Short mmCIF file of C-alpha atoms and ligand atoms in Angstrom, two decimals:
data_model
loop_
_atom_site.label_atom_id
_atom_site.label_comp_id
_atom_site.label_asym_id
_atom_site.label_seq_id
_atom_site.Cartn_x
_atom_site.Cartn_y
_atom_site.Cartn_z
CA UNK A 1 -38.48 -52.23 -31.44
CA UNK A 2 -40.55 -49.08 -31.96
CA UNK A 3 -43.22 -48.26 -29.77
CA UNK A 4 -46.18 -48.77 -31.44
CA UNK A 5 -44.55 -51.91 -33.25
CA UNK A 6 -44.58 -53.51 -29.71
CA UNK A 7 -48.23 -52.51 -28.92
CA UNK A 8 -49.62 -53.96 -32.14
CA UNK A 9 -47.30 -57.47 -30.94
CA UNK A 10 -47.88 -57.21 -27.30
CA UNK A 11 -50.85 -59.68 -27.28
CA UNK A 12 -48.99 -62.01 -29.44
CA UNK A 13 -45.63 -62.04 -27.07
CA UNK A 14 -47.75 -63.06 -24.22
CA UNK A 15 -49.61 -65.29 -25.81
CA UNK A 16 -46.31 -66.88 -27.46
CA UNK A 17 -48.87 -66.97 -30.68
CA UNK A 18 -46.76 -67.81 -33.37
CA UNK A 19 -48.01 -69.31 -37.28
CA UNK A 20 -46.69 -72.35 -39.20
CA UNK A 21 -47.00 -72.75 -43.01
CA UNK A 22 -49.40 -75.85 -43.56
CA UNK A 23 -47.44 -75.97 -47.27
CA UNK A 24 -43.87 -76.03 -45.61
CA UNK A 25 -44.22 -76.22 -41.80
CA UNK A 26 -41.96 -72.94 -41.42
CA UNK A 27 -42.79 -71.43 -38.36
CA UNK A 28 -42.84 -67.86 -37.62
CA UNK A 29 -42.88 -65.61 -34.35
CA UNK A 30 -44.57 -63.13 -34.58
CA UNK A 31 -46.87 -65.33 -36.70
CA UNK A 32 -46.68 -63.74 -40.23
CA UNK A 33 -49.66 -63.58 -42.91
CA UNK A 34 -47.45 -65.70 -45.67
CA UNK A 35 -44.68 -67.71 -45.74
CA UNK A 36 -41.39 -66.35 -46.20
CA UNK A 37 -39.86 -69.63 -47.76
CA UNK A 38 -42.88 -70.83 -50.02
CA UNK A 39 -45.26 -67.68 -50.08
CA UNK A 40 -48.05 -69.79 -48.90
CA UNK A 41 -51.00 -67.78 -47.20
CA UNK A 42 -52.01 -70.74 -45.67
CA UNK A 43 -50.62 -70.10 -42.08
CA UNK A 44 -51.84 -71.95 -39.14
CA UNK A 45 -52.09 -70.20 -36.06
CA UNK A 46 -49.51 -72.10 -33.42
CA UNK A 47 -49.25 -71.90 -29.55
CA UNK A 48 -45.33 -72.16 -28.50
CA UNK A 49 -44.83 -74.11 -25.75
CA UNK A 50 -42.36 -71.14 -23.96
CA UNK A 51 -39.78 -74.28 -23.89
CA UNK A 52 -36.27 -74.08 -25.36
CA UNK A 53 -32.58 -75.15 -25.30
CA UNK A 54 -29.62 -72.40 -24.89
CA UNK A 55 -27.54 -72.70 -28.08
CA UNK A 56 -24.64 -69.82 -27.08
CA UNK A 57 -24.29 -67.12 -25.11
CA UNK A 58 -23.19 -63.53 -25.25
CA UNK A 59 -22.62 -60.96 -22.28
CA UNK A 60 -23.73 -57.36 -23.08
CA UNK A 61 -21.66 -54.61 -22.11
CA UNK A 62 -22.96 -52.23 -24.53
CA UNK A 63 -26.54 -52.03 -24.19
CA UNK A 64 -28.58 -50.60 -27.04
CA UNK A 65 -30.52 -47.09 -26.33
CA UNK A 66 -33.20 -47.52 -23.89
CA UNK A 67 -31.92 -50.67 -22.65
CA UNK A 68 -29.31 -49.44 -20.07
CA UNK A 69 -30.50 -51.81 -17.52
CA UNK A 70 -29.02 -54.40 -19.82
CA UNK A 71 -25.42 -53.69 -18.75
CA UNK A 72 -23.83 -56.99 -17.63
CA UNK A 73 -26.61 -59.40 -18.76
CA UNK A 74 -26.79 -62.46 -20.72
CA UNK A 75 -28.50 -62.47 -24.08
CA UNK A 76 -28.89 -66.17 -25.58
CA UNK A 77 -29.86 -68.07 -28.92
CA UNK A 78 -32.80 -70.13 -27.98
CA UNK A 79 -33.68 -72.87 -29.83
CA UNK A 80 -37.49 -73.94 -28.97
CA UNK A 81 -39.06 -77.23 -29.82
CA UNK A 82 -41.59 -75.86 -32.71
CA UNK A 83 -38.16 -74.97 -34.70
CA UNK A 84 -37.65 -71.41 -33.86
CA UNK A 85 -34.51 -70.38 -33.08
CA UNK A 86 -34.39 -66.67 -31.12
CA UNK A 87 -32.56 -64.39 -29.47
CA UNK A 88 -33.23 -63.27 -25.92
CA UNK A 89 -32.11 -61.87 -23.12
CA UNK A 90 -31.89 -64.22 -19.88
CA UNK A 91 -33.04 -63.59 -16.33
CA UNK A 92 -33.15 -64.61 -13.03
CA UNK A 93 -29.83 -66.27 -13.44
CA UNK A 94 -26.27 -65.77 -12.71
CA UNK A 95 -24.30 -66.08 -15.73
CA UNK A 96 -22.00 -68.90 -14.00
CA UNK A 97 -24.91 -70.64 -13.61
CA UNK A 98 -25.84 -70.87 -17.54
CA UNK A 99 -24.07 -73.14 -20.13
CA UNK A 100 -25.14 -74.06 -23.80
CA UNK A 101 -27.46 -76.79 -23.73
CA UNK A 102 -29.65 -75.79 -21.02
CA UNK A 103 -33.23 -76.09 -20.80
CA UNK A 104 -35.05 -72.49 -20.17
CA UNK A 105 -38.55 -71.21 -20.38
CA UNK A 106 -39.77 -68.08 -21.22
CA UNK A 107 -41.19 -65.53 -18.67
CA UNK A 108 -42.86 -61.78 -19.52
CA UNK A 109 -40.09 -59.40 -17.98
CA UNK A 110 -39.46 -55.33 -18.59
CA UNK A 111 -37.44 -55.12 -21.49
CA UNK A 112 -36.72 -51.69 -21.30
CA UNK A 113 -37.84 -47.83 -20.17
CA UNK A 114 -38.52 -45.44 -22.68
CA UNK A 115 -36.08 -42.75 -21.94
CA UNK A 116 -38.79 -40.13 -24.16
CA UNK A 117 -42.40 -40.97 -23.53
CA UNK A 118 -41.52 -42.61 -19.77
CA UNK A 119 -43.17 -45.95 -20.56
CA UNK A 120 -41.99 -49.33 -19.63
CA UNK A 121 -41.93 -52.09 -22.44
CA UNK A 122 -42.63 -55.67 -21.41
CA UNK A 123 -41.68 -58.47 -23.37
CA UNK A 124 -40.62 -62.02 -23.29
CA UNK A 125 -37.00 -63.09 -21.91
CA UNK A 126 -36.04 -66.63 -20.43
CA UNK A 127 -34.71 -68.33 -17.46
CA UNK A 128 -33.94 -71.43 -16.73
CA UNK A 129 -36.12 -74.17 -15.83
CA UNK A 130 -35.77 -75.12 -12.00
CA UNK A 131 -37.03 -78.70 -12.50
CA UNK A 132 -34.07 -79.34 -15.07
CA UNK A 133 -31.73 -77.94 -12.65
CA UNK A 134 -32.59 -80.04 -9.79
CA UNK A 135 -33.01 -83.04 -11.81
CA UNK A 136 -29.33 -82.55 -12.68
CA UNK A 137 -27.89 -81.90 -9.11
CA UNK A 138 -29.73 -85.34 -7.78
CA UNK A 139 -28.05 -87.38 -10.30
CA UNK A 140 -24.66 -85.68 -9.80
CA UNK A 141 -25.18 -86.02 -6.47
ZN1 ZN B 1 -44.22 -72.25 -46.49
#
């Protein structure tokens, strides 16, 4: 994402401020001013919950520009409970430790360093959520 791309959306990332379409219930993050499917303008504004469920998995070995601390990590599809589906990289994890299906949550983590202007990008990536974990090893248990 460009620099000042990001600053404009910074505010909305940590606020995990996304819109809905009152005509079709499409939901959009970062919210949008119309609907994409119906071209409604009648968006509401909707607070995401920061929940979601890991659909797959990828490991990066070739990290885009910028993003060289990204060697080795795991990037996910997310599916969240408003209907969203993203893509983000995980953290605080060991990748044996993830498997499709899991419940994570997202956290504001540096993204990246800007190799040019020196300035370090923040944005939203996910982990999993310890609660769900435990839960799991006391029944297993
Ligand atoms: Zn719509």
């Amino acid at each position: 994402m460009e620099l000042p791309r990001y600053h404009r959306l910074r505010s909305t990332f940590y606020r995990l401020q996304a819109s809905r379409c009152a005509a079709c219930q499409a939901t959009y993050f970062p919210p949008r001013p119309y609907c994409l499917h119906c071209g409604s303008r009648n968006l509401e504004e909707l607070r995401l919950s920061g929940r979601g469920r890991v659909l797959s998995l990828t490991r990066v070995y070739q990290p885009s520009r910028g993003f060289s601390d990204g060697v080795g990590t795991l990037t996910a599809l997310i599916e969240l409970p408003e209907g969203l589906r993203l893509i983000a990289q995980l953290t605080d994890v060991e990748p044996a430790e993830v498997e499709t299906g899991q419940e994570v949550e997202m956290v504001v983590r540096r993204l990246r360093t800007d190799e040019e202007q020196g300035l370090i990008v923040y944005g939203y990536k996910f982990r999993p959520v310890v609660g769900a974990r435990a839960a799991e090893g006391a029944n297993s248990a």
